[in-house]
Amino acid sequence: MTPSAVLHIIDQARRQEARSGTFLDQMGERAASLPDSIVVTGPNPATCLFQFAVEYIEMAPRLIDCVETCARDSGHVALFRPFIEAATRYFTRPSPLLTQYDGLDGLLIKAYLCHRLMEEMNENNHSIRTSRLVELEATQANLLAHHLIGEPFANELDQSIFLTVAQIAGTPDYYDLNLNPFVEKARDAAWDWMREYWEKLLTRNQIRFSLNPGLDSGESS
């Protein structure tokens, strides 16, 4: 499935949401129960979280396409194909467990699986991990999505990701494999737009992570 096809599915889900308002209501509930470390500064937290979730979802097919492009250009497409195919299946052939979730709610779960799979792919190879391809903002976006999905379900999704990565790359050979050609391609133009997107995703939606939530509260009181 191409990124444009996934974006079409997302557009359908947004039209469904426009009629029901279900996902926006869900974001309102989540806004009231976020940890102190996540601060929504916008006047309408539910709307901020809603727009973040939509952009986070739309990022997933583009991330898959970017990884595939860099893998192909670096001559490592066969090595990365299992990750690409697994990430794509979250949208095209989701597990029976996910079929009960539809609309933007279901797409957020699938996008979270996709983003977390790619994050763990990076973490499980020395060459990629030390290159800092995955910026702090991307990790923070995944943490926020984790809270929006809610526990304990989000923890179960994380466990499924760990199992998938262990099956694909759970050997010392993969850890020690030199993937610098992929890293160099990922530092090229194909990755630049994505890095900039991640960097501004939270601030664009008036969301930030506070390292000292207690201190922030004291300053604002």
PDB file of C-alpha atoms in Angstrom:
ATOM      1  CA  MET A   1       0.000   0.000   0.000  1.00  0.00           C
ATOM      2  CA  THR A   2       1.390   3.383  -1.005  1.00  0.00           C
ATOM      3  CA  PRO A   3       1.517   6.409   1.317  1.00  0.00           C
ATOM      4  CA  SER A   4      -1.192   8.071  -0.764  1.00  0.00           C
ATOM      5  CA  ALA A   5      -3.492   5.088  -0.238  1.00  0.00           C
ATOM      6  CA  VAL A   6      -2.972   5.232   3.535  1.00  0.00           C
ATOM      7  CA  LEU A   7      -3.595   8.977   3.462  1.00  0.00           C
ATOM      8  CA  HIS A   8      -6.872   8.243   1.669  1.00  0.00           C
ATOM      9  CA  ILE A   9      -7.866   5.923   4.532  1.00  0.00           C
ATOM     10  CA  ILE A  10      -6.976   8.690   6.980  1.00  0.00           C
ATOM     11  CA  ASP A  11      -9.119  11.162   5.037  1.00  0.00           C
ATOM     12  CA  GLN A  12     -12.068   8.763   5.234  1.00  0.00           C
ATOM     13  CA  ALA A  13     -11.572   8.448   8.990  1.00  0.00           C
ATOM     14  CA  ARG A  14     -11.522  12.236   9.356  1.00  0.00           C
ATOM     15  CA  ARG A  15     -14.837  12.506   7.514  1.00  0.00           C
ATOM     16  CA  GLN A  16     -16.278   9.856   9.796  1.00  0.00           C
ATOM     17  CA  GLU A  17     -14.973  11.808  12.802  1.00  0.00           C
ATOM     18  CA  ALA A  18     -16.567  15.016  11.505  1.00  0.00           C
ATOM     19  CA  ARG A  19     -19.937  13.296  11.780  1.00  0.00           C
ATOM     20  CA  SER A  20     -19.431  11.584  15.149  1.00  0.00           C
ATOM     21  CA  GLY A  21     -16.942  13.692  17.135  1.00  0.00           C
ATOM     22  CA  THR A  22     -16.019  10.520  19.021  1.00  0.00           C
ATOM     23  CA  PHE A  23     -12.244  10.885  18.771  1.00  0.00           C
ATOM     24  CA  LEU A  24     -12.307  14.554  19.798  1.00  0.00           C
ATOM     25  CA  ASP A  25     -14.299  13.592  22.887  1.00  0.00           C
ATOM     26  CA  GLN A  26     -11.724  10.914  23.626  1.00  0.00           C
ATOM     27  CA  MET A  27      -8.930  13.468  23.365  1.00  0.00           C
ATOM     28  CA  GLY A  28     -10.798  15.651  25.839  1.00  0.00           C
ATOM     29  CA  GLU A  29     -10.798  12.787  28.320  1.00  0.00           C
ATOM     30  CA  ARG A  30      -7.102  12.145  27.722  1.00  0.00           C
ATOM     31  CA  ALA A  31      -6.266  15.831  28.186  1.00  0.00           C
ATOM     32  CA  ALA A  32      -7.649  15.651  31.700  1.00  0.00           C
ATOM     33  CA  SER A  33      -5.461  12.690  32.641  1.00  0.00           C
ATOM     34  CA  LEU A  34      -2.080  13.487  31.079  1.00  0.00           C
ATOM     35  CA  PRO A  35       0.964  13.172  33.352  1.00  0.00           C
ATOM     36  CA  ASP A  36       2.429  16.404  34.708  1.00  0.00           C
ATOM     37  CA  SER A  37       5.415  16.025  32.379  1.00  0.00           C
ATOM     38  CA  ILE A  38       3.204  16.678  29.325  1.00  0.00           C
ATOM     39  CA  VAL A  39       1.977  20.272  29.140  1.00  0.00           C
ATOM     40  CA  VAL A  40      -0.637  21.448  26.641  1.00  0.00           C
ATOM     41  CA  THR A  41      -0.441  25.239  26.435  1.00  0.00           C
ATOM     42  CA  GLY A  42      -3.187  25.822  23.855  1.00  0.00           C
ATOM     43  CA  PRO A  43      -6.559  27.236  24.945  1.00  0.00           C
ATOM     44  CA  ASN A  44      -8.345  24.030  23.915  1.00  0.00           C
ATOM     45  CA  PRO A  45      -6.246  20.994  24.956  1.00  0.00           C
ATOM     46  CA  ALA A  46      -8.604  18.502  23.289  1.00  0.00           C
ATOM     47  CA  THR A  47      -8.183  20.239  19.926  1.00  0.00           C
ATOM     48  CA  CYS A  48      -4.389  20.390  20.345  1.00  0.00           C
ATOM     49  CA  LEU A  49      -4.219  16.667  21.066  1.00  0.00           C
ATOM     50  CA  PHE A  50      -6.629  15.904  18.234  1.00  0.00           C
ATOM     51  CA  GLN A  51      -4.524  17.758  15.672  1.00  0.00           C
ATOM     52  CA  PHE A  52      -1.325  16.201  17.025  1.00  0.00           C
ATOM     53  CA  ALA A  53      -2.850  12.730  16.643  1.00  0.00           C
ATOM     54  CA  VAL A  54      -3.937  13.397  13.039  1.00  0.00           C
ATOM     55  CA  GLU A  55      -0.458  14.645  12.056  1.00  0.00           C
ATOM     56  CA  TYR A  56       1.164  11.723  13.894  1.00  0.00           C
ATOM     57  CA  ILE A  57      -1.043   9.314  11.945  1.00  0.00           C
ATOM     58  CA  GLU A  58      -0.280  11.020   8.620  1.00  0.00           C
ATOM     59  CA  MET A  59       3.435  10.764   9.380  1.00  0.00           C
ATOM     60  CA  ALA A  60       3.393   6.946   9.507  1.00  0.00           C
ATOM     61  CA  PRO A  61       3.082   6.138   5.767  1.00  0.00           C
ATOM     62  CA  ARG A  62       5.589   8.872   4.971  1.00  0.00           C
ATOM     63  CA  LEU A  63       8.055   7.374   7.453  1.00  0.00           C
ATOM     64  CA  ILE A  64       7.675   3.957   5.839  1.00  0.00           C
ATOM     65  CA  ASP A  65       8.305   5.491   2.411  1.00  0.00           C
ATOM     66  CA  CYS A  66      11.355   7.374   3.701  1.00  0.00           C
ATOM     67  CA  VAL A  67      12.945   4.284   5.245  1.00  0.00           C
ATOM     68  CA  GLU A  68      12.308   2.327   2.050  1.00  0.00           C
ATOM     69  CA  THR A  69      13.889   5.064  -0.082  1.00  0.00           C
ATOM     70  CA  CYS A  70      17.001   5.264   2.096  1.00  0.00           C
ATOM     71  CA  ALA A  71      17.313   1.472   2.237  1.00  0.00           C
ATOM     72  CA  ARG A  72      17.057   1.201  -1.544  1.00  0.00           C
ATOM     73  CA  ASP A  73      19.524   4.021  -2.203  1.00  0.00           C
ATOM     74  CA  SER A  74      22.046   2.543   0.257  1.00  0.00           C
ATOM     75  CA  GLY A  75      21.808  -0.968  -1.198  1.00  0.00           C
ATOM     76  CA  HIS A  76      20.218  -2.413   1.977  1.00  0.00           C
ATOM     77  CA  VAL A  77      16.632  -2.846   0.815  1.00  0.00           C
ATOM     78  CA  ALA A  78      16.600  -6.599   1.522  1.00  0.00           C
ATOM     79  CA  LEU A  79      17.771  -6.035   5.086  1.00  0.00           C
ATOM     80  CA  PHE A  80      15.119  -3.428   5.832  1.00  0.00           C
ATOM     81  CA  ARG A  81      12.283  -5.079   3.908  1.00  0.00           C
ATOM     82  CA  PRO A  82      10.993  -7.088   6.922  1.00  0.00           C
ATOM     83  CA  PHE A  83      10.626  -3.860   8.919  1.00  0.00           C
ATOM     84  CA  ILE A  84       8.939  -2.071   6.022  1.00  0.00           C
ATOM     85  CA  GLU A  85       6.540  -4.946   5.391  1.00  0.00           C
ATOM     86  CA  ALA A  86       5.687  -5.294   9.089  1.00  0.00           C
ATOM     87  CA  ALA A  87       4.979  -1.567   9.389  1.00  0.00           C
ATOM     88  CA  THR A  88       2.819  -1.612   6.264  1.00  0.00           C
ATOM     89  CA  ARG A  89       0.816  -4.617   7.505  1.00  0.00           C
ATOM     90  CA  TYR A  90      -0.356  -2.627  10.509  1.00  0.00           C
ATOM     91  CA  PHE A  91      -2.486  -0.655   8.042  1.00  0.00           C
ATOM     92  CA  THR A  92      -3.227  -3.268   5.379  1.00  0.00           C
ATOM     93  CA  ARG A  93      -3.650  -6.450   7.452  1.00  0.00           C
ATOM     94  CA  PRO A  94      -4.022  -5.542  11.127  1.00  0.00           C
ATOM     95  CA  SER A  95      -4.209  -8.307  13.701  1.00  0.00           C
ATOM     96  CA  PRO A  96      -7.665  -9.500  14.807  1.00  0.00           C
ATOM     97  CA  LEU A  97      -7.071  -7.681  18.099  1.00  0.00           C
ATOM     98  CA  LEU A  98      -7.128  -4.345  16.254  1.00  0.00           C
ATOM     99  CA  THR A  99     -10.186  -4.926  14.084  1.00  0.00           C
ATOM    100  CA  GLN A 100     -12.467  -3.687  16.874  1.00  0.00           C
ATOM    101  CA  TYR A 101     -10.859  -0.245  16.631  1.00  0.00           C
ATOM    102  CA  ASP A 102     -11.872   1.920  13.698  1.00  0.00           C
ATOM    103  CA  GLY A 103     -11.765   5.543  12.648  1.00  0.00           C
ATOM    104  CA  LEU A 104      -9.024   7.796  13.963  1.00  0.00           C
ATOM    105  CA  ASP A 105      -8.845   5.761  17.153  1.00  0.00           C
ATOM    106  CA  GLY A 106      -7.817   2.675  15.220  1.00  0.00           C
ATOM    107  CA  LEU A 107      -5.455   4.619  12.969  1.00  0.00           C
ATOM    108  CA  LEU A 108      -3.673   6.128  15.994  1.00  0.00           C
ATOM    109  CA  ILE A 109      -2.989   2.615  17.271  1.00  0.00           C
ATOM    110  CA  LYS A 110      -1.668   1.478  13.882  1.00  0.00           C
ATOM    111  CA  ALA A 111       0.477   4.596  13.502  1.00  0.00           C
ATOM    112  CA  TYR A 112       1.866   4.073  17.007  1.00  0.00           C
ATOM    113  CA  LEU A 113       2.852   0.517  16.121  1.00  0.00           C
ATOM    114  CA  CYS A 114       4.536   1.769  12.950  1.00  0.00           C
ATOM    115  CA  HIS A 115       6.461   4.565  14.668  1.00  0.00           C
ATOM    116  CA  ARG A 116       7.509   2.394  17.602  1.00  0.00           C
ATOM    117  CA  LEU A 117       8.681  -0.378  15.269  1.00  0.00           C
ATOM    118  CA  MET A 118      10.921   2.060  13.417  1.00  0.00           C
ATOM    119  CA  GLU A 119      12.168   3.509  16.709  1.00  0.00           C
ATOM    120  CA  GLU A 120      13.106   0.060  17.992  1.00  0.00           C
ATOM    121  CA  MET A 121      14.695  -0.782  14.626  1.00  0.00           C
ATOM    122  CA  ASN A 122      16.998   2.173  15.161  1.00  0.00           C
ATOM    123  CA  GLU A 123      17.690   1.223  18.773  1.00  0.00           C
ATOM    124  CA  ASN A 124      18.620  -2.340  17.840  1.00  0.00           C
ATOM    125  CA  ASN A 125      21.541  -1.534  15.588  1.00  0.00           C
ATOM    126  CA  HIS A 126      24.685   0.145  16.843  1.00  0.00           C
ATOM    127  CA  SER A 127      25.386   2.086  13.639  1.00  0.00           C
ATOM    128  CA  ILE A 128      21.922   3.634  13.475  1.00  0.00           C
ATOM    129  CA  ARG A 129      21.532   4.251  17.196  1.00  0.00           C
ATOM    130  CA  THR A 130      24.763   6.223  17.518  1.00  0.00           C
ATOM    131  CA  SER A 131      23.877   8.340  14.479  1.00  0.00           C
ATOM    132  CA  ARG A 132      20.990  10.066  16.305  1.00  0.00           C
ATOM    133  CA  LEU A 133      18.656   9.627  13.352  1.00  0.00           C
ATOM    134  CA  VAL A 134      15.721   9.425  15.740  1.00  0.00           C
ATOM    135  CA  GLU A 135      15.543  12.783  17.450  1.00  0.00           C
ATOM    136  CA  LEU A 136      14.274  13.455  20.957  1.00  0.00           C
ATOM    137  CA  GLU A 137      11.102  14.997  19.516  1.00  0.00           C
ATOM    138  CA  ALA A 138      10.185  11.728  17.795  1.00  0.00           C
ATOM    139  CA  THR A 139      10.610   9.806  21.041  1.00  0.00           C
ATOM    140  CA  GLN A 140       8.488  12.376  22.860  1.00  0.00           C
ATOM    141  CA  ALA A 141       5.788  12.129  20.190  1.00  0.00           C
ATOM    142  CA  ASN A 142       5.686   8.367  20.697  1.00  0.00           C
ATOM    143  CA  LEU A 143       5.414   8.851  24.461  1.00  0.00           C
ATOM    144  CA  LEU A 144       2.492  11.218  23.985  1.00  0.00           C
ATOM    145  CA  ALA A 145       0.785   8.784  21.597  1.00  0.00           C
ATOM    146  CA  HIS A 146       1.305   6.077  24.239  1.00  0.00           C
ATOM    147  CA  HIS A 147      -0.648   8.173  26.753  1.00  0.00           C
ATOM    148  CA  LEU A 148      -3.368   9.008  24.221  1.00  0.00           C
ATOM    149  CA  ILE A 149      -3.918   5.308  23.521  1.00  0.00           C
ATOM    150  CA  GLY A 150      -3.928   4.598  27.234  1.00  0.00           C
ATOM    151  CA  GLU A 151      -2.606   1.894  29.483  1.00  0.00           C
ATOM    152  CA  PRO A 152      -2.498  -1.024  29.844  1.00  0.00           C
ATOM    153  CA  PHE A 153      -3.269  -1.440  26.129  1.00  0.00           C
ATOM    154  CA  ALA A 154      -0.353   0.737  25.000  1.00  0.00           C
ATOM    155  CA  ASN A 155       2.003  -1.409  27.090  1.00  0.00           C
ATOM    156  CA  GLU A 156       0.668  -4.502  25.320  1.00  0.00           C
ATOM    157  CA  LEU A 157       1.386  -2.845  21.979  1.00  0.00           C
ATOM    158  CA  ASP A 158       4.951  -2.127  23.117  1.00  0.00           C
ATOM    159  CA  GLN A 159       5.423  -5.769  24.044  1.00  0.00           C
ATOM    160  CA  SER A 160       4.247  -6.837  20.593  1.00  0.00           C
ATOM    161  CA  ILE A 161       6.814  -4.474  19.052  1.00  0.00           C
ATOM    162  CA  PHE A 162       9.621  -5.964  21.150  1.00  0.00           C
ATOM    163  CA  LEU A 163       8.650  -9.437  19.958  1.00  0.00           C
ATOM    164  CA  THR A 164       8.510  -8.342  16.324  1.00  0.00           C
ATOM    165  CA  VAL A 165      11.932  -6.695  16.488  1.00  0.00           C
ATOM    166  CA  ALA A 166      13.396  -9.729  18.261  1.00  0.00           C
ATOM    167  CA  GLN A 167      12.129 -11.940  15.443  1.00  0.00           C
ATOM    168  CA  ILE A 168      13.505  -9.676  12.720  1.00  0.00           C
ATOM    169  CA  ALA A 169      16.770  -8.462  14.224  1.00  0.00           C
ATOM    170  CA  GLY A 170      17.245 -10.266  17.497  1.00  0.00           C
ATOM    171  CA  THR A 171      20.763 -11.481  16.818  1.00  0.00           C
ATOM    172  CA  PRO A 172      24.199 -10.026  17.665  1.00  0.00           C
ATOM    173  CA  ASP A 173      24.986 -10.046  13.943  1.00  0.00           C
ATOM    174  CA  TYR A 174      22.372  -7.364  13.334  1.00  0.00           C
ATOM    175  CA  TYR A 175      23.583  -5.276  16.260  1.00  0.00           C
ATOM    176  CA  ASP A 176      27.158  -5.316  14.949  1.00  0.00           C
ATOM    177  CA  LEU A 177      26.222  -4.923  11.281  1.00  0.00           C
ATOM    178  CA  ASN A 178      27.665  -1.774   9.765  1.00  0.00           C
ATOM    179  CA  LEU A 179      24.705   0.190   8.408  1.00  0.00           C
ATOM    180  CA  ASN A 180      26.592   3.428   7.872  1.00  0.00           C
ATOM    181  CA  PRO A 181      25.595   3.497   4.151  1.00  0.00           C
ATOM    182  CA  PHE A 182      21.949   3.633   5.288  1.00  0.00           C
ATOM    183  CA  VAL A 183      22.788   6.286   7.879  1.00  0.00           C
ATOM    184  CA  GLU A 184      24.512   8.438   5.261  1.00  0.00           C
ATOM    185  CA  LYS A 185      21.509   8.216   2.947  1.00  0.00           C
ATOM    186  CA  ALA A 186      19.199   8.997   5.845  1.00  0.00           C
ATOM    187  CA  ARG A 187      21.177  12.156   6.494  1.00  0.00           C
ATOM    188  CA  ASP A 188      20.479  13.176   2.918  1.00  0.00           C
ATOM    189  CA  ALA A 189      17.476  15.113   1.660  1.00  0.00           C
ATOM    190  CA  ALA A 190      15.095  12.164   2.024  1.00  0.00           C
ATOM    191  CA  TRP A 191      15.316  12.443   5.812  1.00  0.00           C
ATOM    192  CA  ASP A 192      15.654  16.213   6.201  1.00  0.00           C
ATOM    193  CA  TRP A 193      11.980  17.042   5.796  1.00  0.00           C
ATOM    194  CA  MET A 194      11.020  14.311   8.261  1.00  0.00           C
ATOM    195  CA  ARG A 195      13.467  15.519  10.890  1.00  0.00           C
ATOM    196  CA  GLU A 196      12.096  19.053  10.582  1.00  0.00           C
ATOM    197  CA  TYR A 197       8.534  17.706  10.818  1.00  0.00           C
ATOM    198  CA  TRP A 198       9.316  15.855  14.045  1.00  0.00           C
ATOM    199  CA  GLU A 199      11.080  18.863  15.538  1.00  0.00           C
ATOM    200  CA  LYS A 200       8.018  21.069  15.110  1.00  0.00           C
ATOM    201  CA  LEU A 201       5.208  18.556  15.636  1.00  0.00           C
ATOM    202  CA  LEU A 202       4.768  19.188  19.349  1.00  0.00           C
ATOM    203  CA  THR A 203       5.369  22.943  19.329  1.00  0.00           C
ATOM    204  CA  ARG A 204       3.094  23.374  16.311  1.00  0.00           C
ATOM    205  CA  ASN A 205       0.276  21.872  18.370  1.00  0.00           C
ATOM    206  CA  GLN A 206       1.172  23.799  21.554  1.00  0.00           C
ATOM    207  CA  ILE A 207       2.416  20.760  23.452  1.00  0.00           C
ATOM    208  CA  ARG A 208       5.674  20.426  25.343  1.00  0.00           C
ATOM    209  CA  PHE A 209       7.413  18.057  27.717  1.00  0.00           C
ATOM    210  CA  SER A 210       8.513  19.460  31.052  1.00  0.00           C
ATOM    211  CA  LEU A 211      11.590  17.991  32.732  1.00  0.00           C
ATOM    212  CA  ASN A 212      10.613  19.668  36.013  1.00  0.00           C
ATOM    213  CA  PRO A 213       6.807  19.586  36.193  1.00  0.00           C
ATOM    214  CA  GLY A 214       6.779  20.433  39.876  1.00  0.00           C
ATOM    215  CA  LEU A 215       8.956  23.484  39.323  1.00  0.00           C
ATOM    216  CA  ASP A 216       6.818  24.619  36.390  1.00  0.00           C
ATOM    217  CA  SER A 217       3.710  24.380  38.537  1.00  0.00           C
ATOM    218  CA  GLY A 218       5.388  26.398  41.249  1.00  0.00           C
ATOM    219  CA  GLU A 219       6.418  29.094  38.804  1.00  0.00           C
ATOM    220  CA  SER A 220       2.903  29.423  37.389  1.00  0.00           C
ATOM    221  CA  SER A 221       1.241  29.620  40.802  1.00  0.00           C
TER     222      SER A 221
END
